[in-house]
CSV table of C-alpha atoms and ligand atoms in Angstrom, one decimal:
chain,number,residue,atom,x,y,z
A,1,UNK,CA,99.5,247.9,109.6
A,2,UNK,CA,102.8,246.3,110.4
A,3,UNK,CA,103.9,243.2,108.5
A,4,UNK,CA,104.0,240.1,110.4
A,5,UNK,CA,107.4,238.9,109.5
A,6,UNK,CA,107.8,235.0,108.5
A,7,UNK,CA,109.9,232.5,110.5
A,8,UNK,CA,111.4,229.7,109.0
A,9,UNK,CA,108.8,227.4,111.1
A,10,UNK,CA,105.9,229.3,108.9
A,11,UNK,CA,107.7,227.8,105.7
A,12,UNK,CA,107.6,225.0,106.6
A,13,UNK,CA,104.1,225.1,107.4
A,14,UNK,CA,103.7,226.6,103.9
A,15,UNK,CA,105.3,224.0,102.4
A,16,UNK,CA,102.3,221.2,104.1
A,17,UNK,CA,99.3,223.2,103.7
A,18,UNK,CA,101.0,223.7,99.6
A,19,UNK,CA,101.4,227.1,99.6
A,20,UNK,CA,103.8,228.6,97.3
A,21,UNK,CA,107.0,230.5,98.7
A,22,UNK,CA,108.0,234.0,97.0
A,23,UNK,CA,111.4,234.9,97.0
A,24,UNK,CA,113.5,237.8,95.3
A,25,UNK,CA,116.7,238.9,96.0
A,26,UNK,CA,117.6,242.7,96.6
A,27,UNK,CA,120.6,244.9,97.3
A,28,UNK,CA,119.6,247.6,98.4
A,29,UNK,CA,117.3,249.8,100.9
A,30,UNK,CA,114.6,251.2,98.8
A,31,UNK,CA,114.4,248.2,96.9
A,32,UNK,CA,113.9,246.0,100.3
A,33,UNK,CA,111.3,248.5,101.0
A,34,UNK,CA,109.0,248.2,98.1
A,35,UNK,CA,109.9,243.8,98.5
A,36,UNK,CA,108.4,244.5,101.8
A,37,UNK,CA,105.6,246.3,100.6
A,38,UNK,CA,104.7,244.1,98.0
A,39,UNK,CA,104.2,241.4,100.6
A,40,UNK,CA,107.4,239.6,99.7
A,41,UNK,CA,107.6,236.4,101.6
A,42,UNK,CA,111.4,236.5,101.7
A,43,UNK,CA,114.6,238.2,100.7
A,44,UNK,CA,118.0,237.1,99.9
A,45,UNK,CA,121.1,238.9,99.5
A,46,UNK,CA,122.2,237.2,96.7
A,47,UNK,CA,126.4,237.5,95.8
A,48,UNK,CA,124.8,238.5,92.3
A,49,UNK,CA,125.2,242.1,93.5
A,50,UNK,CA,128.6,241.4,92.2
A,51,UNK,CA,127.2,241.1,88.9
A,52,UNK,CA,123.9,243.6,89.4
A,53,UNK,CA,125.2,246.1,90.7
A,54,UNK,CA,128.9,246.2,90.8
A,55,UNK,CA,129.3,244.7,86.9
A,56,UNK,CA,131.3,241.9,87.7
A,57,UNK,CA,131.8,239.4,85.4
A,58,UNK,CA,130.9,236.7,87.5
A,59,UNK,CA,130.0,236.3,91.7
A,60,UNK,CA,133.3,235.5,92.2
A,61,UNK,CA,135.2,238.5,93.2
A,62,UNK,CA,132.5,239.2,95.6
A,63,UNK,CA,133.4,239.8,99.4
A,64,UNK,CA,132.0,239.2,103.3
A,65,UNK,CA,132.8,242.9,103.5
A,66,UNK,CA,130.8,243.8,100.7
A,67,UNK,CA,127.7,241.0,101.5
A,68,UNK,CA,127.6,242.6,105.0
A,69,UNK,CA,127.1,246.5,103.8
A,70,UNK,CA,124.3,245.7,101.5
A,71,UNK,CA,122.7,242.8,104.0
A,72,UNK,CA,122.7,245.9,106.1
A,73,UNK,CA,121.1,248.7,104.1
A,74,UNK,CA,118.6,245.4,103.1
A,75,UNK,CA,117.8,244.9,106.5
A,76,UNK,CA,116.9,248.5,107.2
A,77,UNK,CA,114.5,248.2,104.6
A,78,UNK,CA,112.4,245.5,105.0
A,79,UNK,CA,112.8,244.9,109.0
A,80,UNK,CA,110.0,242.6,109.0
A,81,UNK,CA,110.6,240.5,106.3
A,82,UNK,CA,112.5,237.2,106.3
A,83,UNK,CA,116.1,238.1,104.6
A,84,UNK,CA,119.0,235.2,104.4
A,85,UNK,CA,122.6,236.3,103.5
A,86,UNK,CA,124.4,235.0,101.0
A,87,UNK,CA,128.0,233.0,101.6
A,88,UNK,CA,130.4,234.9,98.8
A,89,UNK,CA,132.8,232.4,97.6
A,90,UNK,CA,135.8,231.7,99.6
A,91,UNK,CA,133.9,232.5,103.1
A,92,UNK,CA,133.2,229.1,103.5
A,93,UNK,CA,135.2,226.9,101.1
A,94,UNK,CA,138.6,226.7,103.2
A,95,UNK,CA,137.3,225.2,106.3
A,96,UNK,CA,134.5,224.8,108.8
A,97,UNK,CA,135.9,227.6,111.8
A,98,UNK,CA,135.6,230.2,108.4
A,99,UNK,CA,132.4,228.6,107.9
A,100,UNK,CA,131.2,229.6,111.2
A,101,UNK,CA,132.6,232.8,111.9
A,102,UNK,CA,131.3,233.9,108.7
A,103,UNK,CA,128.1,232.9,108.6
A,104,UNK,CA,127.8,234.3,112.2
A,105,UNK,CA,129.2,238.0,110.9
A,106,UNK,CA,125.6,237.9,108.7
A,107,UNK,CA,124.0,237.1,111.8
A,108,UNK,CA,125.7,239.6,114.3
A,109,UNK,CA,126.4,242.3,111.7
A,110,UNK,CA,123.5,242.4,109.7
A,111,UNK,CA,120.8,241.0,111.3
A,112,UNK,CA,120.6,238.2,108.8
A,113,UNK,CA,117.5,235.5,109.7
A,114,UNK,CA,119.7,232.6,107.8
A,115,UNK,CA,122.8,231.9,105.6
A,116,UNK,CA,122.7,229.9,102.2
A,117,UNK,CA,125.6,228.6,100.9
A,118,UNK,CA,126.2,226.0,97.4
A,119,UNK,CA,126.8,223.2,96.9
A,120,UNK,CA,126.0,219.3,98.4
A,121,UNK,CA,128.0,216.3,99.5
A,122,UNK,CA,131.1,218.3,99.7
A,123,UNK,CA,130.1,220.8,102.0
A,124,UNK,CA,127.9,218.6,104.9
A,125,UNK,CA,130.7,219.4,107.4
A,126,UNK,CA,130.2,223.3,106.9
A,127,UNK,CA,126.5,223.1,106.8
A,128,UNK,CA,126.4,220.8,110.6
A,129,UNK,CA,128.9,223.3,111.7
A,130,UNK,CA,126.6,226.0,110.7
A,131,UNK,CA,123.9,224.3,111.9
A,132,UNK,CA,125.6,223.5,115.6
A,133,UNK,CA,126.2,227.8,115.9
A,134,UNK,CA,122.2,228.2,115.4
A,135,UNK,CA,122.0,229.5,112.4
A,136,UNK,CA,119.2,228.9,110.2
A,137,UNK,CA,120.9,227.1,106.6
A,138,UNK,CA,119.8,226.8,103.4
A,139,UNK,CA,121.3,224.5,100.7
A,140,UNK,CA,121.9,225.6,97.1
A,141,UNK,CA,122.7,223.4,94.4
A,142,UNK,CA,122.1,222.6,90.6
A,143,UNK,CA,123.8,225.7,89.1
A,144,UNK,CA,126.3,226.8,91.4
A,145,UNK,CA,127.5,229.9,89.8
A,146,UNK,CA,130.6,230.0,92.1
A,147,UNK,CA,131.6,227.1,90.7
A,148,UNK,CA,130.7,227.4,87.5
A,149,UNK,CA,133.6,226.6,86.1
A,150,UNK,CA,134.0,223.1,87.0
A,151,UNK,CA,130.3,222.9,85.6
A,152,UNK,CA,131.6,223.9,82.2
A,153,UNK,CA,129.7,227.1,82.6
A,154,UNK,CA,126.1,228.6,83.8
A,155,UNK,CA,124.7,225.6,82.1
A,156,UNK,CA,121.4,223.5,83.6
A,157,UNK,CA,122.2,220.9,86.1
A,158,UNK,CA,120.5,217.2,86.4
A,159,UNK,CA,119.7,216.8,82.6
A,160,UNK,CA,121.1,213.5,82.8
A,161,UNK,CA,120.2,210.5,85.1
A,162,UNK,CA,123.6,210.0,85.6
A,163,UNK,CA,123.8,214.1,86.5
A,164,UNK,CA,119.7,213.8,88.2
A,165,UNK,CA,121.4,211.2,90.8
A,166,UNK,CA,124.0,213.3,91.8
A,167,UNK,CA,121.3,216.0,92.5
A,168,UNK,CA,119.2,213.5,94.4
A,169,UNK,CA,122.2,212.6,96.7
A,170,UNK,CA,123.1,216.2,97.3
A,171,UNK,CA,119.5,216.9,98.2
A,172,UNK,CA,119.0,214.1,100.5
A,173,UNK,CA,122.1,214.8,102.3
A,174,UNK,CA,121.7,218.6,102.6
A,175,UNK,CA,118.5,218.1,104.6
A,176,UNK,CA,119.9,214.9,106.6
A,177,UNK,CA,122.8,217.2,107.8
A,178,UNK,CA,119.6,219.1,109.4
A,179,UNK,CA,119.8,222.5,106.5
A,180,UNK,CA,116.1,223.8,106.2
A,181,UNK,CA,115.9,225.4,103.0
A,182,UNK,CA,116.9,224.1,99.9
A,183,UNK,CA,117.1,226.1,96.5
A,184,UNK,CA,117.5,224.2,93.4
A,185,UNK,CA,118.7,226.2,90.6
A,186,UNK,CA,118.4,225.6,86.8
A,187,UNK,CA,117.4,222.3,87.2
A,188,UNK,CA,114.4,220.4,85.1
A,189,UNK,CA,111.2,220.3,86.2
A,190,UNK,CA,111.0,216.5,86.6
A,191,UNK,CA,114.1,216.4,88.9
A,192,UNK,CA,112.7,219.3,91.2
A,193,UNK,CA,109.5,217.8,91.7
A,194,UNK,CA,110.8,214.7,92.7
A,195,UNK,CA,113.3,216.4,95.2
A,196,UNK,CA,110.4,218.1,96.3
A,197,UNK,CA,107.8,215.8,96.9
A,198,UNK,CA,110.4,213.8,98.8
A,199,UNK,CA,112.2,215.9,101.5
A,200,UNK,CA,110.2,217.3,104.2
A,201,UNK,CA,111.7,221.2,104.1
A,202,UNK,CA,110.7,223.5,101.7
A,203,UNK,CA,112.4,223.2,98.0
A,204,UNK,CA,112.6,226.6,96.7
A,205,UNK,CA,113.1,227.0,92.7
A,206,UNK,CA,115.6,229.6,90.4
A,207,UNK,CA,114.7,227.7,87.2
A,208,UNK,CA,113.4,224.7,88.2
A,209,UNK,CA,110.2,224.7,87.3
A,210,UNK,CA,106.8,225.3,89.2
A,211,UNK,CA,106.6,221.6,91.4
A,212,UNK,CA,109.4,223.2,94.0
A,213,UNK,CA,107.7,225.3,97.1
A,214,UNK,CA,108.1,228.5,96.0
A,215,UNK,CA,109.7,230.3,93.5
A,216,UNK,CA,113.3,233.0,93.5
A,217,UNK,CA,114.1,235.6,90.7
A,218,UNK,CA,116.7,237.8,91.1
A,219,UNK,CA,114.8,241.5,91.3
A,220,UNK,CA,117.6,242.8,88.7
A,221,UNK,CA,116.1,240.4,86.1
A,222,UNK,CA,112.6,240.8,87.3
A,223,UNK,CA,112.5,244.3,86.3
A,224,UNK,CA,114.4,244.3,83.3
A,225,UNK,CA,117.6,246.4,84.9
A,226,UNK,CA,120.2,244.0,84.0
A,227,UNK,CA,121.4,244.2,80.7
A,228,UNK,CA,124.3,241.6,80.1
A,229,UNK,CA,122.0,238.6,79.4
A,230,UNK,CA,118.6,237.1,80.7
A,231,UNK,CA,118.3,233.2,81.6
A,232,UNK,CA,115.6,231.2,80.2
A,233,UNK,CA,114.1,231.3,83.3
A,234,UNK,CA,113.2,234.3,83.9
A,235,UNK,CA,110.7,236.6,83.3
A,236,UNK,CA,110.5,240.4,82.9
A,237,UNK,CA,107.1,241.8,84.8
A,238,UNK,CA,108.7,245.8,84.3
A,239,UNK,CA,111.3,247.2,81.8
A,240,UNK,CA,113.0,249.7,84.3
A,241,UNK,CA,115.8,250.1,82.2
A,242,UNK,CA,113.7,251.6,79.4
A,243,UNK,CA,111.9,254.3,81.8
A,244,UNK,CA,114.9,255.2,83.5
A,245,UNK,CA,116.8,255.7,80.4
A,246,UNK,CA,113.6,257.5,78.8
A,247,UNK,CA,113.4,259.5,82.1
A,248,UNK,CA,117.2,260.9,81.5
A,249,UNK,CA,116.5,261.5,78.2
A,250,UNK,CA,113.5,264.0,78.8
A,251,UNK,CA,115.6,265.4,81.5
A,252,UNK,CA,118.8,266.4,79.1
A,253,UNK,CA,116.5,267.7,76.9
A,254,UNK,CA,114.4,269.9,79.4
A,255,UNK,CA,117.9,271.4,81.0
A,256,UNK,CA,119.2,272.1,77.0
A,257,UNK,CA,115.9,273.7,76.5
A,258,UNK,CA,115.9,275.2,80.1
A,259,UNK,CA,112.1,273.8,80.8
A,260,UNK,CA,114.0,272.6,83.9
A,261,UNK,CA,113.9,273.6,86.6
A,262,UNK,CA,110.6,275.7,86.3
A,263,UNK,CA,109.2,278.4,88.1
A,264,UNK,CA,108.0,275.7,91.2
A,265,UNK,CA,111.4,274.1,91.3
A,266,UNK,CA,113.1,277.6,92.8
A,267,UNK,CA,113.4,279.0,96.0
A,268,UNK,CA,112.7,282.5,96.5
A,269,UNK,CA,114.0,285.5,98.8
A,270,UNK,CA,111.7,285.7,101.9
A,271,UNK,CA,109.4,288.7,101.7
A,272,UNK,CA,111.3,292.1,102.1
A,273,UNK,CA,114.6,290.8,101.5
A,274,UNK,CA,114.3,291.1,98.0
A,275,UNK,CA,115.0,295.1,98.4
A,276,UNK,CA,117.7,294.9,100.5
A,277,UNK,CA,119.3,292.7,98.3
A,278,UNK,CA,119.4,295.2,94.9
A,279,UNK,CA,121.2,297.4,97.8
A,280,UNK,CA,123.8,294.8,98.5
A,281,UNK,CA,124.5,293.9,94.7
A,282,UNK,CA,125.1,297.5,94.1
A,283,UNK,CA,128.5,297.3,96.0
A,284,UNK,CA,129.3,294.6,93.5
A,285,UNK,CA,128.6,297.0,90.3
B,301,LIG,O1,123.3,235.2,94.4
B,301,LIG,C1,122.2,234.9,94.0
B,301,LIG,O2,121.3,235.7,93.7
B,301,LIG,C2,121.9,233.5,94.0
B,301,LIG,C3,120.8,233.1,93.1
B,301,LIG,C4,121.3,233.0,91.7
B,301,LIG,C5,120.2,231.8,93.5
B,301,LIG,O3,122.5,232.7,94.6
């Protein structure tokens, strides 16, 4: 049976009747495949890739060029699931026309169902712009990894009132410019739930703690394939990188033994052909 794919209206109803968002991001097409599978409520296309699957140091370095390529092998994979692009940094930074035109390229190139893009009070003008083209917005803030260096680094946001009021203001006007998502990312539990429980659109959490609407891991972490680190927040339901390395191990050993490939792994001569080919080797003798 054919998934019925989630608008951002049934979020919101979510979000009244209290029933909790999933979220992972993904990269790729098989990957969106078994998200969609799973019965994955949503997808985003985070600019982690830089770091998951390029090996970036940080999302920085990331392009529109590259968002749009694995947007759309995501897209072909889970065509019935809700997926939101992610805004790299420096495709929305300069000014509100970039804004625009590259929010839309998610739309028009990738079939994108919405954009997310960090940060708060700086970037209202962006997100109404955004907003005006009819695209479907979602705020980020907290830990903005873009710019995580004027945070002092990928460190929690909001752990301070002085720090929790900047939050709140950010949060109230991200939804005031009219954005309907909003993901709060490393940000304590306290602080979350109070965003939540007072803006009407759905509060999604990276690390910030179960009283947001739903929850987002990033599938890299999920299943234990990234290696570099692994935030507090998260946690590991597989160990991929353990079965694929174990995989590759029995594999070198099975070609160095030749137990690979195996009598059902070759492709013989049709019947008949077999004869005619001693013949034909003859010459070669
Ligand atoms: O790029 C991404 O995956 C993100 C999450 C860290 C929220 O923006």
């Amino acid at each position: 049976m054919l998934k019925k794919k989630l608008m951002i209206q049934d979020f919101h109803r979510m979000k009244r009747d209290g029933e909790k968002i999933s979220w992972i991001t993904s990269y790729d097409y098989p990957t969106a495949q078994f998200a969609e599978a799973s019965g994955m409520e949503m997808i985003l296309v985070g600019d982690s890739l830089g770091m998951c699957v390029y090996g970036y140091e940080s999302t920085v370095p990331v392009t529109m060029d590259q968002c749009i390529v694995h947007c759309e092998a995501v897209r072909r994979g889970a065509p019935n699931t809700f997926v939101m692009g992610d805004m790299p940094f420096m495709s929305y930074q300069k000014n509100d026309e970039d804004a625009v035109a590259n929010a839309g390229r998610f739309l028009k190139e990738s079939g994108m169902d919405a954009i997310k893009l960090e940060g708060g009070t700086r970037i209202i003008s962006r997100i109404k712009a955004i907003l005006d083209a009819g695209i479907v917005v979602c705020g980020h803030i907290g830990l903005t990894p873009q710019s995580s260096g004027q945070l002092g680094g990928h460190k929690a946001q909001g752990r301070t009132v002085e720090s929790a009021r900047l939050l709140l203001e950010d949060a109230f006007a991200i939804q005031e410019a009219g954005a309907q998502l909003l993901l709060l990312e490393a940000v304590p539990p306290e602080v979350a739930g109070f965003i939540t429980e007072k803006l009407s659109i759905p509060v999604l959490s990276i690390g910030a703690g179960p009283l947001c609407d739903g929850q987002l891991l990033i599938i890299s972490d999920l299943i234990g394939q990234f290696q570099a680190f692994t935030p507090k927040f998260v946690r590991k339901y597989a160990d991929v990188a353990e079965i694929i390395t174990g995989a590759m191990k029995e594999y070198i050993k099975d070609v160095k033994t030749v137990a690979f490939p195996a009598e059902e792994h070759c492709y013989h001569m049709i019947k008949g052909e077999e004869e005619k080919f001693k013949e034909l080797i003859k010459e070669y003798n």
